[in-house]
Amino acid sequence: MPGGRLNQEDRRLIAAGLSRGLGYADIARQLNRPTSTVSREVTRNGGPGRYRAETAQAATTVRSRRRVSRPKRVEKPSGADEYGRSPALLAEFSTAIAVLFAQTGMPKTAAAVLARLYAADSGSLTAAELVAQLRVSPATVSAAVGQLEQRALIRRDRDRGSRRDRYVIEESAWYRVTLAAARVNERLAAQARDGAEALGASTPAGVRLLGMSEYLERVGLDMVRSAERWRERLG
């Protein structure tokens, strides 16, 4: 892939691609650039619906001038990693997002494991690393990763030249989670329709069930369409 920054012509091609409804991966292929370069460029400059080549070029010029005129000296805190992040910062983030994962119905330890995997730059950790970070037993980690594997949120790989298992974030996990939720909505909608028929569609209970069925069916379809569209656009 070619290096260097995007130029004004690159940005015009990105804007033209977005206006034609192309996904980031398709635009990136036209520019012979990584998909991540295009997605970061669009996100940084207003998103797919508001991206304008001229505005993005001007904003980049301003940011460049600021970097030149105000060089920053970054002091790494004690124990920080190569990006200057402290263990405390990573632990704080992991705890916060684990709480939100748990609020979706995910078991607490499974939520903590998933949070640690997302906070890891590699997107993967061994069982021993999870035990050390979470301060739980190997059996507890084993049960948690089993729950996450069952939901297809992570996968199990083998370290090259080792017998150790490594647990890895599934990149398409949230796409599959969305489709699974849509399927649940579909089943609930069908059950509600059957209930309305059994209880009488014109009765108060039947009318309520039909309304529930229609809502869940339409929302489920919207979820599938949205998931498919964004999966293609984000590559």
PDB file of C-alpha atoms in Angstrom, residues 40-124:
ATOM      1  CA  ARG A  40     -10.474   7.294   9.798  1.00  0.00           C
ATOM      2  CA  GLU A  41     -10.511  10.098   7.235  1.00  0.00           C
ATOM      3  CA  VAL A  42     -14.318  10.040   6.937  1.00  0.00           C
ATOM      4  CA  THR A  43     -14.938   9.675  10.694  1.00  0.00           C
ATOM      5  CA  ARG A  44     -12.522  12.527  11.451  1.00  0.00           C
ATOM      6  CA  ASN A  45     -14.314  14.850   9.023  1.00  0.00           C
ATOM      7  CA  GLY A  46     -18.017  14.605   9.751  1.00  0.00           C
ATOM      8  CA  GLY A  47     -18.943  11.002   8.917  1.00  0.00           C
ATOM      9  CA  PRO A  48     -20.380   9.468   5.709  1.00  0.00           C
ATOM     10  CA  GLY A  49     -23.330  11.840   5.458  1.00  0.00           C
ATOM     11  CA  ARG A  50     -21.399  15.075   6.023  1.00  0.00           C
ATOM     12  CA  TYR A  51     -18.012  14.428   4.458  1.00  0.00           C
ATOM     13  CA  ARG A  52     -16.868  17.171   2.059  1.00  0.00           C
ATOM     14  CA  ALA A  53     -13.507  17.023   0.277  1.00  0.00           C
ATOM     15  CA  GLU A  54     -12.761  20.754   0.493  1.00  0.00           C
ATOM     16  CA  THR A  55     -13.685  20.973   4.178  1.00  0.00           C
ATOM     17  CA  ALA A  56     -11.624  17.892   5.014  1.00  0.00           C
ATOM     18  CA  GLN A  57      -8.598  19.294   3.143  1.00  0.00           C
ATOM     19  CA  ALA A  58      -8.864  22.618   4.965  1.00  0.00           C
ATOM     20  CA  ALA A  59      -9.235  20.930   8.360  1.00  0.00           C
ATOM     21  CA  THR A  60      -6.166  18.779   7.689  1.00  0.00           C
ATOM     22  CA  THR A  61      -4.126  21.859   6.786  1.00  0.00           C
ATOM     23  CA  VAL A  62      -5.152  23.556  10.037  1.00  0.00           C
ATOM     24  CA  ARG A  63      -4.293  20.473  12.089  1.00  0.00           C
ATOM     25  CA  SER A  64      -0.879  20.267  10.401  1.00  0.00           C
ATOM     26  CA  ARG A  65      -0.096  23.881  11.260  1.00  0.00           C
ATOM     27  CA  ARG A  66      -1.065  23.319  14.868  1.00  0.00           C
ATOM     28  CA  ARG A  67       1.219  20.301  15.121  1.00  0.00           C
ATOM     29  CA  VAL A  68       4.134  22.290  13.690  1.00  0.00           C
ATOM     30  CA  SER A  69       3.564  25.407  15.786  1.00  0.00           C
ATOM     31  CA  ARG A  70       2.907  23.630  19.090  1.00  0.00           C
ATOM     32  CA  PRO A  71       5.124  20.567  19.415  1.00  0.00           C
ATOM     33  CA  LYS A  72       4.147  18.465  22.389  1.00  0.00           C
ATOM     34  CA  ARG A  73       6.475  16.772  24.772  1.00  0.00           C
ATOM     35  CA  VAL A  74       4.853  13.655  26.112  1.00  0.00           C
ATOM     36  CA  GLU A  75       6.001  12.413  29.472  1.00  0.00           C
ATOM     37  CA  LYS A  76       5.195   8.754  30.030  1.00  0.00           C
ATOM     38  CA  PRO A  77       3.843   7.954  33.487  1.00  0.00           C
ATOM     39  CA  SER A  78       5.622   5.299  35.510  1.00  0.00           C
ATOM     40  CA  GLY A  79       4.823   1.789  34.276  1.00  0.00           C
ATOM     41  CA  ALA A  80       3.226   3.130  31.090  1.00  0.00           C
ATOM     42  CA  ASP A  81       3.140   1.128  27.883  1.00  0.00           C
ATOM     43  CA  GLU A  82       4.604   2.227  24.537  1.00  0.00           C
ATOM     44  CA  TYR A  83       1.651   4.590  23.982  1.00  0.00           C
ATOM     45  CA  GLY A  84       2.039   6.266  27.362  1.00  0.00           C
ATOM     46  CA  ARG A  85      -1.004   4.557  28.925  1.00  0.00           C
ATOM     47  CA  SER A  86      -0.796   3.513  32.535  1.00  0.00           C
ATOM     48  CA  PRO A  87      -2.062   0.145  33.813  1.00  0.00           C
ATOM     49  CA  ALA A  88      -4.534   2.088  35.962  1.00  0.00           C
ATOM     50  CA  LEU A  89      -6.042   3.777  32.896  1.00  0.00           C
ATOM     51  CA  LEU A  90      -6.495   0.462  31.081  1.00  0.00           C
ATOM     52  CA  ALA A  91      -8.012  -1.116  34.190  1.00  0.00           C
ATOM     53  CA  GLU A  92     -10.412   1.826  34.630  1.00  0.00           C
ATOM     54  CA  PHE A  93     -11.609   1.603  31.034  1.00  0.00           C
ATOM     55  CA  SER A  94     -11.960  -2.188  31.203  1.00  0.00           C
ATOM     56  CA  THR A  95     -14.021  -1.984  34.382  1.00  0.00           C
ATOM     57  CA  ALA A  96     -16.339   0.679  32.949  1.00  0.00           C
ATOM     58  CA  ILE A  97     -17.085  -1.162  29.699  1.00  0.00           C
ATOM     59  CA  ALA A  98     -17.401  -4.497  31.537  1.00  0.00           C
ATOM     60  CA  VAL A  99     -20.229  -2.988  33.601  1.00  0.00           C
ATOM     61  CA  LEU A 100     -22.051  -2.042  30.386  1.00  0.00           C
ATOM     62  CA  PHE A 101     -21.498  -5.498  28.875  1.00  0.00           C
ATOM     63  CA  ALA A 102     -22.977  -7.026  32.048  1.00  0.00           C
ATOM     64  CA  GLN A 103     -26.026  -4.757  31.774  1.00  0.00           C
ATOM     65  CA  THR A 104     -26.863  -6.455  28.458  1.00  0.00           C
ATOM     66  CA  GLY A 105     -27.282  -9.746  30.339  1.00  0.00           C
ATOM     67  CA  MET A 106     -23.732 -11.047  29.919  1.00  0.00           C
ATOM     68  CA  PRO A 107     -22.311 -12.875  32.986  1.00  0.00           C
ATOM     69  CA  LYS A 108     -20.004 -10.582  34.979  1.00  0.00           C
ATOM     70  CA  THR A 109     -16.771 -12.527  34.549  1.00  0.00           C
ATOM     71  CA  ALA A 110     -17.425 -13.054  30.832  1.00  0.00           C
ATOM     72  CA  ALA A 111     -18.027  -9.290  30.560  1.00  0.00           C
ATOM     73  CA  ALA A 112     -14.721  -8.623  32.344  1.00  0.00           C
ATOM     74  CA  VAL A 113     -12.841 -10.987  30.006  1.00  0.00           C
ATOM     75  CA  LEU A 114     -14.373  -9.388  26.900  1.00  0.00           C
ATOM     76  CA  ALA A 115     -13.510  -5.913  28.197  1.00  0.00           C
ATOM     77  CA  ARG A 116      -9.864  -6.906  28.753  1.00  0.00           C
ATOM     78  CA  LEU A 117      -9.649  -8.334  25.244  1.00  0.00           C
ATOM     79  CA  TYR A 118     -10.985  -5.107  23.742  1.00  0.00           C
ATOM     80  CA  ALA A 119      -8.507  -3.058  25.772  1.00  0.00           C
ATOM     81  CA  ALA A 120      -5.589  -5.188  24.504  1.00  0.00           C
ATOM     82  CA  ASP A 121      -3.965  -3.711  21.380  1.00  0.00           C
ATOM     83  CA  SER A 122      -3.496  -7.214  19.989  1.00  0.00           C
ATOM     84  CA  GLY A 123      -7.169  -8.059  20.593  1.00  0.00           C
ATOM     85  CA  SER A 124      -6.005 -11.305  22.171  1.00  0.00           C
TER      86      SER A 124
END
